[in-house]
Tab-separated table of C-alpha atoms in Angstrom:
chain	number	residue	atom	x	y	z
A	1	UNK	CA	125.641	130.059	92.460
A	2	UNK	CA	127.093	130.557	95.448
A	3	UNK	CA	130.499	129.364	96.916
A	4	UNK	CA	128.686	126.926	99.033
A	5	UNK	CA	126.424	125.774	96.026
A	6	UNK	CA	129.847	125.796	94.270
A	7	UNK	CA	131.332	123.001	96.827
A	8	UNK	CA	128.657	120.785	96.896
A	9	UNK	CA	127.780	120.633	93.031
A	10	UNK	CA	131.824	119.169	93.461
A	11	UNK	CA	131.455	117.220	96.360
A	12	UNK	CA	128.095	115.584	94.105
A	13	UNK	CA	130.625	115.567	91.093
A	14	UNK	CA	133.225	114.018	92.422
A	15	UNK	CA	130.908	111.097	94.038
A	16	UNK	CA	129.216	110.897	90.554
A	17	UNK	CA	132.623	110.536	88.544
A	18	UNK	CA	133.413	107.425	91.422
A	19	UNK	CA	129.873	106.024	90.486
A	20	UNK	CA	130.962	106.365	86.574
A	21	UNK	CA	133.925	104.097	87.837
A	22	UNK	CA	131.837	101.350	88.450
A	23	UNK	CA	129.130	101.500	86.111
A	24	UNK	CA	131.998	101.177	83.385
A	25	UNK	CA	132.962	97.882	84.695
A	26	UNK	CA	129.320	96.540	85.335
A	27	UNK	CA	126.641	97.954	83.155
A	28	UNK	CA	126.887	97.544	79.117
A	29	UNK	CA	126.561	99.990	77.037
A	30	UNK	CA	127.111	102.572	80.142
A	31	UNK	CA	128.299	105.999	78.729
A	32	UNK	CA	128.262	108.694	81.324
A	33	UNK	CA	126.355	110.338	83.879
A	34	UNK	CA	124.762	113.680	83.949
A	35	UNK	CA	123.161	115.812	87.188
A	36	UNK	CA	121.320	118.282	87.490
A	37	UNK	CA	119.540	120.598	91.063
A	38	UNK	CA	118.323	123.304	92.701
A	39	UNK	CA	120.405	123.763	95.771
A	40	UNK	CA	117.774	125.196	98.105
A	41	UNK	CA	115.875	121.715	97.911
A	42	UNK	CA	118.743	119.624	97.320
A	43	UNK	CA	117.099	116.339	98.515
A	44	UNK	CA	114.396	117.175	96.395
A	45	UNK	CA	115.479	118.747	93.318
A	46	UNK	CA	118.497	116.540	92.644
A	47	UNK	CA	117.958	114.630	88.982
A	48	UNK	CA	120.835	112.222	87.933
A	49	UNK	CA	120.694	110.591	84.604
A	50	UNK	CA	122.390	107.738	83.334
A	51	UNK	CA	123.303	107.516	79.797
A	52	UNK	CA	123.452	104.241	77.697
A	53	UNK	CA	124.916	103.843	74.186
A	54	UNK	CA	121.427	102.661	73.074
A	55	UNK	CA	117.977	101.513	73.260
A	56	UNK	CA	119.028	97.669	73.188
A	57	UNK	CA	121.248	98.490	76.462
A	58	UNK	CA	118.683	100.209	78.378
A	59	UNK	CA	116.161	97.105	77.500
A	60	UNK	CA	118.775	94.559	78.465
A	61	UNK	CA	119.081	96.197	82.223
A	62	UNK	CA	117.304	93.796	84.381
A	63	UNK	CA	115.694	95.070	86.928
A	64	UNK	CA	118.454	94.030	89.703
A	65	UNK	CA	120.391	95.618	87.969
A	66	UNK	CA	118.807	99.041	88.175
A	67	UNK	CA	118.243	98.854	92.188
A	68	UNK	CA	121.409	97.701	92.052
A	69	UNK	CA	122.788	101.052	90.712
A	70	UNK	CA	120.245	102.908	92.110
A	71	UNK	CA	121.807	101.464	95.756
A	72	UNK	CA	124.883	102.523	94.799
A	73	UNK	CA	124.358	105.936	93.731
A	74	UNK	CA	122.381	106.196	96.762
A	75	UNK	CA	125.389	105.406	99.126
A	76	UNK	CA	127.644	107.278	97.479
A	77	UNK	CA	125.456	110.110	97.966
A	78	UNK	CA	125.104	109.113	101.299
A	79	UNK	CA	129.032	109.671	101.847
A	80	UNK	CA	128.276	113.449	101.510
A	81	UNK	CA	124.924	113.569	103.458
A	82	UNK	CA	122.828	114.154	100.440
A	83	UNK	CA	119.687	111.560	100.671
A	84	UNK	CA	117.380	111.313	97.748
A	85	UNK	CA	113.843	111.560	98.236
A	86	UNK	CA	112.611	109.738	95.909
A	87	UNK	CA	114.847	107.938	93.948
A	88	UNK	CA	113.113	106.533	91.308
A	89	UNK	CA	111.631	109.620	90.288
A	90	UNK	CA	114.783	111.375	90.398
A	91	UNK	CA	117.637	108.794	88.574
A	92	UNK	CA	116.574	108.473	85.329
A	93	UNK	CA	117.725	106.042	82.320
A	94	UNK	CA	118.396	107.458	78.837
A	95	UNK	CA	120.103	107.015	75.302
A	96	UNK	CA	122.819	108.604	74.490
């Protein structure tokens, strides 16, 4: 990884750790988030997951809820110029 690579995976870190902020306070069951990319296609490659204490959570999300954090990771994102490409193929839900 270079230095470069190196900045951004904190620059995404740090905007991930803000999104963790607010997922505490509005989605049950919330228990972290994970990322994951390939920094030559960084648009492209970057996966986010969002981890839920359990099955009954992730089946209680409604589904404004989930464009609702799907917006949000999305401008958070945007706050470092990194655009998704397809964001519901790339932010996934899962159990912890």
């Amino acid at each position: 990884m270079t230095k470069t690579d190196k900045k951004r995976d904190s620059q995404i870190v740090k905007q991930l750790k803000s999104v963790c902020d607010e997922f505490k306070h509005s989605i049950v069951g919330f228990e972290y988030i994970s990322h994951d990319v390939n920094f030559k296609q960084l648009n492209q490659s970057l996966n986010i997951e969002i981890y839920l204490s359990d099955d009954k959570s992730v089946s209680a999300l409604t589904l404004y809820e989930r464009n609702d954090a799907v917006v949000m990771i999305e401008s958070f994102l945007k706050d470092i110029a990194i655009t998704l490409t397809n964001p519901s193929k790339q932010i996934h839900w899962r159990v912890k």
